[in-house]
Coordinates of C-alpha atoms and ligand atoms in Angstrom, one line a residue:
X223 CA -15.0 -4.5 -5.3
X224 CA -15.0 -0.8 -5.4
X225 CA -15.0 2.0 -8.0
X226 CA -12.6 4.8 -7.2
X227 CA -14.6 7.9 -8.1
X228 CA -13.1 11.2 -9.3
X229 CA -13.5 12.9 -6.0
X230 CA -11.4 10.1 -4.4
X231 CA -8.7 9.8 -6.9
X232 CA -6.6 12.8 -5.8
X233 CA -6.0 11.3 -2.4
X234 CA -5.2 8.0 -4.0
X235 CA -2.8 9.6 -6.4
X236 CA -1.1 11.4 -3.5
X237 CA -0.7 8.3 -1.5
X238 CA 0.6 6.4 -4.5
X239 CA 3.2 9.1 -5.3
X240 CA 4.5 9.3 -1.7
X241 CA 4.9 5.5 -1.5
X242 CA 6.7 5.5 -4.9
X243 CA 8.9 8.4 -4.1
X244 CA 9.9 7.3 -0.6
X245 CA 10.7 3.8 -1.8
X246 CA 12.7 5.2 -4.8
X247 CA 14.7 7.4 -2.4
X248 CA 16.1 4.1 -0.9
X249 CA 17.1 2.9 -4.3
X250 CA 14.4 0.4 -4.9
X251 CA 13.2 -0.6 -8.5
X252 CA 9.6 -1.2 -9.6
X253 CA 8.5 -4.6 -10.8
X254 CA 5.1 -5.3 -12.5
X255 CA 3.6 -8.7 -12.4
X256 CA 0.4 -10.1 -14.1
X257 CA -2.7 -10.3 -11.9
X258 CA -3.3 -13.9 -12.8
X259 CA -1.0 -16.8 -12.0
X260 CA -1.2 -20.6 -12.0
X261 CA -3.2 -21.6 -8.9
X262 CA -0.4 -24.0 -7.9
X263 CA 1.9 -21.0 -7.3
X264 CA -0.2 -19.7 -4.4
X265 CA -0.9 -23.2 -3.0
X266 CA 2.8 -23.9 -2.9
X267 CA 3.8 -20.6 -1.4
X268 CA 1.1 -19.3 0.9
X269 CA 0.3 -22.8 2.1
X270 CA -2.6 -25.2 1.7
X271 CA -3.9 -24.7 5.2
X272 CA -4.2 -20.9 5.3
X273 CA -7.3 -18.7 5.2
X274 CA -6.3 -17.4 1.8
X275 CA -5.9 -20.7 0.0
X276 CA -8.6 -22.6 1.9
X277 CA -11.4 -20.1 1.3
X278 CA -10.4 -16.7 -0.2
X279 CA -9.0 -17.3 -3.7
X280 CA -10.7 -16.5 -6.9
X281 CA -9.9 -19.6 -8.9
X282 CA -11.1 -20.6 -12.3
X283 CA -10.3 -22.9 -15.2
X284 CA -9.3 -21.1 -18.3
X285 CA -10.2 -22.3 -21.8
X286 CA -7.3 -24.8 -21.8
X287 CA -8.4 -26.3 -18.6
X288 CA -5.5 -24.7 -16.6
X289 CA -6.4 -23.7 -13.1
X290 CA -5.7 -20.0 -12.7
X291 CA -6.1 -17.6 -9.7
X292 CA -6.5 -13.9 -9.4
X293 CA -3.5 -13.0 -7.2
X294 CA -4.4 -12.7 -3.5
X295 CA -1.0 -11.1 -2.7
X296 CA 2.2 -10.1 -4.5
X297 CA 5.1 -12.0 -2.9
X298 CA 4.5 -15.3 -4.6
X299 CA 4.3 -13.6 -8.0
X300 CA 7.4 -11.6 -7.4
X301 CA 9.4 -14.7 -6.5
X302 CA 8.0 -16.5 -9.5
X303 CA 9.0 -13.6 -11.8
X304 CA 12.4 -13.3 -10.2
X305 CA 13.1 -17.0 -10.7
X306 CA 11.8 -17.0 -14.2
X307 CA 13.9 -14.1 -15.3
X308 CA 17.1 -14.9 -13.4
X309 CA 16.9 -11.9 -11.1
X310 CA 17.6 -13.6 -7.9
X311 CA 20.5 -16.1 -8.0
X312 CA 23.7 -14.5 -6.5
X313 CA 22.2 -11.1 -6.8
X314 CA 20.9 -8.4 -4.6
X315 CA 17.5 -7.0 -5.5
X316 CA 15.4 -4.3 -3.9
X317 CA 12.0 -4.3 -5.6
X318 CA 8.6 -2.7 -5.1
X319 CA 5.2 -3.2 -6.7
X320 CA 1.7 -1.8 -6.5
X321 CA -1.6 -3.0 -7.7
X322 CA -4.9 -4.9 -7.1
X323 CA -5.2 -8.1 -5.1
X324 CA -8.2 -10.3 -4.9
X325 CA -9.6 -12.2 -1.9
X326 CA -13.1 -13.6 -1.5
X327 CA -13.7 -12.3 2.0
X328 CA -16.7 -10.9 3.8
X329 CA -16.7 -7.3 2.7
X330 CA -16.6 -4.8 5.6
X331 CA -14.9 -1.5 6.5
X332 CA -11.2 -2.0 5.5
X333 CA -11.8 -5.4 4.0
X334 CA -12.7 -5.7 0.3
X335 CA -12.7 -8.4 -2.4
X336 CA -10.5 -6.3 -4.7
X337 CA -8.1 -4.2 -2.7
X338 CA -4.7 -2.7 -3.5
X339 CA -1.3 -3.3 -2.0
X340 CA 1.9 -1.5 -2.1
X341 CA 4.6 -4.1 -1.5
X342 CA 8.4 -4.3 -1.2
X343 CA 10.5 -7.4 -1.6
X344 CA 14.2 -7.7 -1.1
X345 CA 16.4 -10.6 -2.1
X346 CA 20.0 -11.8 -1.5
X347 CA 20.5 -10.2 2.0
X348 CA 20.4 -12.5 5.0
X349 CA 21.1 -10.1 7.9
X350 CA 18.9 -8.0 10.0
X351 CA 20.3 -4.8 8.4
X352 CA 17.8 -5.0 5.5
X353 CA 14.9 -6.0 7.8
X354 CA 15.6 -2.8 9.7
X355 CA 15.9 -0.9 6.5
X356 CA 12.5 -1.8 5.2
X357 CA 11.0 -1.0 8.6
X358 CA 12.7 2.4 8.5
X359 CA 11.3 2.9 5.0
X360 CA 7.8 2.2 6.3
X361 CA 8.3 4.6 9.2
X362 CA 9.2 7.3 6.7
X363 CA 5.9 6.7 5.0
X364 CA 4.0 7.5 8.2
X365 CA 6.1 10.6 8.8
X366 CA 5.3 11.8 5.3
X367 CA 1.6 11.2 5.7
X368 CA 1.5 12.8 9.2
X369 CA 0.6 9.5 10.7
X370 CA 3.7 8.8 12.8
X371 CA 1.8 9.0 16.1
X372 CA -1.2 7.0 14.8
X373 CA 0.5 3.7 14.1
X374 CA 2.5 1.4 16.2
X375 CA 5.0 -1.3 15.3
X376 CA 4.8 -4.8 16.6
X377 CA 7.6 -7.3 15.8
X378 CA 8.3 -10.9 16.5
X379 CA 10.6 -13.7 15.4
X380 CA 9.3 -17.0 14.1
X381 CA 12.7 -18.6 14.3
X382 CA 14.0 -21.1 11.8
X383 CA 11.9 -23.9 10.2
X384 CA 13.5 -26.5 12.4
X385 CA 12.9 -24.5 15.6
X386 CA 9.3 -23.9 14.6
X387 CA 8.7 -27.6 13.9
X388 CA 10.0 -28.6 17.4
X389 CA 7.9 -25.8 19.0
X390 CA 4.9 -26.9 16.9
X391 CA 4.9 -30.3 18.7
X392 CA 5.1 -28.7 22.1
X393 CA 2.3 -26.3 21.3
X394 CA 0.1 -29.1 20.0
X395 CA 0.7 -31.0 23.3
X396 CA -0.3 -27.9 25.3
X397 CA -3.4 -27.2 23.1
X398 CA -4.6 -30.8 23.5
X399 CA -4.6 -30.3 27.3
X400 CA -7.0 -27.4 26.7
X401 CA -9.2 -28.7 23.9
X402 CA -12.4 -28.1 25.9
X403 CA -12.0 -24.4 25.7
X404 CA -10.9 -24.2 22.0
X405 CA -13.5 -23.0 19.5
X406 CA -14.1 -24.9 16.2
X407 CA -11.6 -22.7 14.3
X408 CA -8.9 -23.3 16.8
X409 CA -9.6 -27.0 17.1
X410 CA -9.2 -27.3 13.4
X411 CA -6.0 -25.2 13.4
X412 CA -4.5 -27.1 16.3
X413 CA -3.7 -30.0 14.0
X414 CA -3.2 -28.2 10.7
X415 CA -1.6 -24.9 11.5
X416 CA -1.3 -24.7 15.3
X417 CA 0.7 -21.4 15.4
X418 CA -2.3 -19.6 14.0
X419 CA -4.2 -20.5 17.2
X420 CA -1.9 -17.9 18.9
X421 CA -3.4 -15.4 16.7
X422 CA -7.0 -16.0 17.9
X423 CA -9.2 -13.0 18.8
X424 CA -11.2 -15.1 21.3
X425 CA -10.4 -13.6 24.8
X426 CA -11.1 -16.9 26.7
X427 CA -8.6 -18.7 24.6
X428 CA -6.1 -15.8 24.8
X429 CA -6.3 -16.1 28.6
X430 CA -5.3 -19.8 28.4
X431 CA -2.5 -19.1 25.9
X432 CA -0.7 -17.0 28.4
X433 CA 0.7 -20.2 29.8
X434 CA 1.5 -21.8 26.4
X435 CA 5.1 -22.6 25.6
X436 CA 7.0 -19.7 24.0
X437 CA 8.5 -20.1 20.6
X438 CA 11.5 -18.0 21.6
X439 CA 12.5 -20.6 24.2
X440 CA 13.2 -22.9 21.2
X441 CA 15.6 -20.4 19.5
X442 CA 19.2 -21.3 18.7
X443 CA 22.0 -18.8 18.5
X444 CA 21.3 -17.7 14.9
X445 CA 17.7 -16.9 15.6
X446 CA 18.6 -15.0 18.7
X447 CA 21.3 -13.0 17.0
X448 CA 19.1 -12.1 14.1
X449 CA 16.3 -10.8 16.3
X450 CA 18.6 -8.9 18.7
X451 CA 20.4 -7.5 15.6
X452 CA 17.1 -6.2 14.4
X453 CA 16.1 -4.7 17.7
X454 CA 19.5 -3.0 18.0
X455 CA 19.1 -1.4 14.6
X456 CA 15.5 -0.2 15.3
X457 CA 16.8 1.4 18.5
X458 CA 19.5 3.1 16.5
X459 CA 16.9 4.4 14.0
X460 CA 14.9 5.7 17.0
X461 CA 11.9 3.5 15.9
X462 CA 9.7 2.4 18.8
X463 CA 8.3 -1.1 18.8
X464 CA 6.8 -3.7 21.0
X465 CA 7.7 -7.4 20.8
X466 CA 4.5 -9.4 20.5
X467 CA 5.3 -13.1 20.8
X468 CA 1.8 -14.0 19.5
X469 CA 2.3 -12.3 16.2
X470 CA 2.5 -15.2 13.7
X471 CA 1.1 -13.9 10.4
X472 CA -1.4 -15.8 8.2
X473 CA 1.0 -17.0 5.5
X474 CA 3.2 -20.1 5.8
X475 CA 6.4 -18.8 4.2
X476 CA 7.8 -16.6 7.0
X477 CA 10.8 -17.3 9.2
X478 CA 12.8 -15.1 11.6
X479 CA 11.4 -11.5 11.5
X480 CA 7.7 -10.7 11.2
X481 CA 6.2 -7.3 11.8
X482 CA 3.0 -5.3 11.6
X483 CA 2.1 -1.7 11.7
X484 CA -1.2 -1.3 13.5
X485 CA -3.5 1.6 14.0
X486 CA -6.2 2.0 16.7
X487 CA -8.2 4.4 14.5
X488 CA -9.8 1.9 12.1
X489 CA -11.5 -0.5 14.4
X490 CA -11.0 -4.2 13.8
X491 CA -9.1 -3.9 10.5
X492 CA -6.2 -2.1 12.1
X493 CA -3.2 -3.7 10.4
X494 CA -2.1 -1.2 7.7
X495 CA 1.2 -2.9 6.8
X496 CA 2.6 -6.3 7.4
X497 CA 5.7 -8.2 6.4
X498 CA 8.5 -10.5 7.3
X499 CA 11.4 -12.7 6.2
X500 CA 10.9 -15.7 3.9
X501 CA 14.3 -17.2 3.4
X502 CA 13.0 -20.5 2.0
X503 CA 10.4 -19.4 -0.5
X504 CA 12.7 -18.8 -3.5
X505 CA 14.1 -22.3 -3.3
X506 CA 10.7 -23.8 -2.5
X507 CA 9.4 -22.3 -5.8
X508 CA 12.3 -23.8 -7.8
X509 CA 15.1 -21.2 -7.5
X510 CA 18.4 -21.4 -5.8
X511 CA 18.3 -20.7 -2.0
X512 CA 18.1 -16.9 -1.6
X513 CA 17.3 -15.0 1.6
X514 CA 14.4 -12.5 1.3
X515 CA 12.4 -10.1 3.3
X516 CA 9.5 -7.8 2.4
X517 CA 6.2 -6.3 3.4
X518 CA 2.8 -5.3 1.9
X519 CA 0.5 -2.5 2.9
X520 CA -3.2 -2.1 2.2
X521 CA -3.7 1.2 0.3
X522 CA -7.5 1.3 1.1
X523 CA -6.7 1.2 4.8
X524 CA -4.1 3.9 4.5
X525 CA -6.6 6.1 2.5
X526 CA -9.3 5.3 5.1
X527 CA -7.0 6.3 7.9
X528 CA -6.1 9.6 6.2
X529 CA -9.8 10.3 5.7
X530 CA -10.7 9.3 9.2
X531 CA -8.1 11.7 10.6
X532 CA -9.0 14.5 8.1
X533 CA -5.5 14.3 6.6
X534 CA -6.9 13.8 3.1
X535 CA -7.7 17.4 2.5
X536 CA -4.2 18.5 1.7
X537 CA -4.3 17.4 -1.9
X538 CA -3.9 19.6 -4.9
X539 CA -7.1 20.3 -6.8
X540 CA -7.5 18.8 -10.2
X541 CA -7.7 22.3 -11.8
X542 CA -5.4 25.3 -10.9
X543 CA -6.5 27.7 -13.6
X544 CA -9.9 28.0 -15.4
X545 CA -10.0 29.7 -18.8
X546 CA -13.1 31.7 -19.5
X547 CA -13.8 32.9 -23.1
X548 CA -16.2 35.6 -24.1
X549 CA -17.1 36.2 -27.7
X550 CA -16.7 34.1 -30.9
X551 CA -13.2 35.2 -31.6
X552 CA -12.0 34.5 -28.1
X553 CA -13.6 31.1 -28.1
X554 CA -11.8 30.2 -31.3
X555 CA -8.4 31.6 -30.5
X556 CA -8.0 31.4 -26.7
X557 CA -7.5 27.6 -26.6
X558 CA -4.4 27.9 -28.9
X559 CA -3.0 30.7 -26.7
X560 CA -3.4 28.3 -23.7
X561 CA -1.4 25.7 -25.6
X562 CA 1.5 28.1 -25.5
X563 CA 1.0 28.4 -21.8
X564 CA 1.1 24.6 -21.5
X565 CA 4.4 24.6 -23.4
X566 CA 5.9 26.9 -20.8
X567 CA 4.2 25.5 -17.7
X568 CA 3.7 21.8 -18.4
X569 CA 2.7 21.0 -14.8
X570 CA 0.1 23.7 -14.4
X571 CA -3.4 22.3 -14.6
X572 CA -5.4 24.5 -16.9
X573 CA -9.0 23.7 -17.9
X574 CA -10.5 25.6 -20.8
X575 CA -14.2 26.3 -20.8
X576 CA -16.0 24.3 -23.5
X577 CA -19.6 24.4 -24.5
X578 CA -20.0 28.2 -24.4
X579 CA -22.2 29.9 -21.8
X580 CA -22.4 33.5 -20.6
X581 CA -20.0 35.1 -18.1
X582 CA -22.0 34.0 -15.0
X583 CA -22.3 30.4 -16.2
X584 CA -18.7 30.1 -17.0
X585 CA -17.7 31.5 -13.6
X586 CA -19.9 29.1 -11.9
X587 CA -18.0 26.3 -13.7
X588 CA -14.7 28.0 -12.8
X589 CA -15.6 28.0 -9.1
X590 CA -16.8 24.4 -9.2
X591 CA -13.6 23.3 -10.8
X592 CA -11.6 24.2 -7.7
X593 CA -9.3 26.6 -9.6
X594 CA -7.6 29.4 -7.8
X595 CA -7.6 31.8 -10.7
X596 CA -9.6 32.4 -13.9
X597 CA -8.0 33.7 -17.0
X598 CA -10.6 35.7 -19.0
X599 CA -10.1 36.0 -22.8
X600 CA -12.6 38.4 -24.4
X601 CA -12.4 39.6 -28.0
X602 CA -10.6 42.8 -26.8
X603 CA -8.0 40.8 -24.9
X604 CA -7.3 38.6 -28.0
X605 CA -6.9 41.7 -30.1
X606 CA -4.4 43.2 -27.6
X607 CA -2.6 39.9 -26.9
X608 CA -3.7 40.2 -23.2
X609 CA -5.7 38.4 -20.6
X610 CA -7.6 39.4 -17.5
X611 CA -6.7 37.5 -14.3
X612 CA -9.5 37.1 -11.8
X613 CA -8.8 35.6 -8.3
X614 CA -11.4 33.0 -7.3
X615 CA -10.4 32.2 -3.8
X616 CA -8.9 35.5 -2.4
X617 CA -9.9 39.1 -2.3
X618 CA -7.7 40.7 -4.9
X619 CA -8.4 43.1 -7.7
X620 CA -8.5 41.7 -11.2
X621 CA -5.5 42.4 -13.4
X622 CA -4.8 42.8 -17.0
X623 CA -1.6 41.1 -18.2
X624 CA 0.2 40.0 -21.3
X625 CA 0.8 36.3 -21.6
X626 CA 4.5 36.9 -20.7
X627 CA 3.4 38.7 -17.6
X628 CA 1.7 35.5 -16.4
X629 CA 5.1 34.0 -15.6
X630 CA 5.0 34.7 -11.8
X631 CA 1.5 33.5 -11.5
X632 CA 1.8 30.2 -13.4
X633 CA 5.3 29.3 -12.3
X634 CA 3.7 28.6 -8.9
X635 CA 1.8 25.7 -10.4
X636 CA 4.7 24.3 -12.4
Ligands
ATP756 P1 -5.9 -9.2 8.0 O1 -5.4 -9.8 9.2 O2 -6.3 -7.8 8.1 O3 -6.8 -10.1 7.2 P2 -3.8 -10.3 6.4 O4 -2.8 -10.9 7.3 O5 -4.7 -11.2 5.6 O6 -4.6 -9.1 7.1 P3 -1.7 -9.6 4.5 O7 -1.9 -10.8 3.6 O8 -0.5 -9.6 5.3 O9 -3.0 -9.4 5.3 O10 -1.8 -8.3 3.6 C1 -1.1 -7.1 3.9 C2 -2.0 -5.9 4.1 O11 -2.9 -5.9 3.0 C3 -2.9 -6.0 5.3 O12 -2.2 -5.6 6.5 C4 -4.0 -5.1 5.0 O13 -3.6 -3.7 5.2 C5 -4.2 -5.3 3.5 N1 -5.3 -6.2 3.3 C6 -5.3 -7.6 3.4 N2 -6.5 -8.1 3.0 C7 -7.3 -7.0 2.7 C8 -8.6 -6.9 2.2 N3 -9.4 -7.9 2.0 N4 -9.1 -5.6 2.0 C9 -8.3 -4.5 2.2 N5 -7.0 -4.6 2.6 C10 -6.5 -5.8 2.8
MG757 MG1 -6.8 -11.7 5.9

C-alpha cells in the first residue's frame, strides 16, 4: 500500500480530472460506494474459484461477527447499490466511480495491495452499441493522455452461459488428454474453472492449447450477431483491435463481450484497462434481470505509463504566483491585498510567503515553489497601492503595477 507524495499528486490529479471530464462528456454520472461490503457479495459475484476470492481478499469479522471484505473491485458494489436503491429495474444507467481497491497480492511494479480503479458500469442496454460506446470512451482517454499509439485493444466474446457450459465440457475433455503437460495451477483449474487455463502464461501449455476446441465454434446466432455488431461499430469508430480467443478474464460474471487495453511499455503488468458484459449479475445478486457492461482501469498503471514515457511533466505547478513581502507593514497588509486578487482570480494559485526572511531567502522559496512570477510588496508599494512583478522563469524586466494592472498577468492562471 503506497503513500502518494506531494510531488506525485499533480499527475494523479491530472489523470483523475481527465478521466472524470471525458466520462462526463458522454453523459455518465458518478456513484460512490463504501469500501467495505459483506464478504458474501464478492463470493457470489466474482466467483468462489477465482484468484481474487480464493486468495486475494482482505476479509475480517467485525464486532458483530459479520464477515466483511475490503472491496477488491467495484462492479459487485455498484450492482449491490443499484439493486438496493432501485436504480436498475427498467431503467438505463450510465455510471462511473473511482477509488481504492484492495487485493492481497505479491506486490511488484504495477501490482499493489491497495490500488485505485476508475470504473464505468452501464445498465439496461443489451446491444453491442453500448459495448462500443464504452470502448470509444476509453480510446478517447488514450488520445487525451497522448497514449493512443502505446496501447492496443484486444477483444473476445465469451458467448452465453449455456454456450460456455457446453464448451467447458469439451475443453475439459481436451485438457484431460494433455494432463501430463499441465502445471499444478492448470490442473487445479481444469476442474474448477477450465476457461482460465486458456489464460496461462506457460509457453509449453500455450503451444498445446493451439489445438484446443474454440469457444466461438459453440456460438449460436445471438452471440455471433452481438460480436459482429461490436466489431462493425469499432470499425465505424476507426478503433483498431485484435480478436484474442484466449482472452477470458479472471472474474466469473462475464458473458459475450470482454476486452482489454494492453501496453507493452510496462512489462508483465501490461493490462491498463479491462472490462466486459455481465448480463446475469444483477439478477444473480437479487435484482430483476438487467443487461450490463462496464470496465475498470488501474490508475497506478496509467500513472506509471505516463511516467515511463515522460508524459507526466505536462502538469501545472502547484504555485503560479509567489508573494514576497519586505518590511513590517507589507508583511501585515499584503496578505489582505492578495485576498482581493483571489476574489478576482479564484483559479490562480497564489502562495504568500510566511515566516519572514530577507529578500534572498524569500526568492529562494519563490523559485522552489515552481511559480512563474513573484509579486513583491514592500512598504513603499503598500503606500502607493502598487506591486512589483518579477519574472522567475523568463528574462524580462521587472515591472511596477497597480493591482488593477495585474489583470492581464493573472487572467492567464484563472
Ligand atoms: P491482472 O491480470 O493484471 O492481475 P486483473 O484481471 O486481476 O488484472 P481486473 O480485476 O480486471 O484485473 O482489474 C482491472 C484493472 O485494474 C487491471 O487491468 C489493472 O490495470 C488494475 N489492477 C488490478 N489489480 C491490480 C493491482 N493489484 N495493483 C494495481 N492495479 C491493479
Ligand atoms: Mg489479478
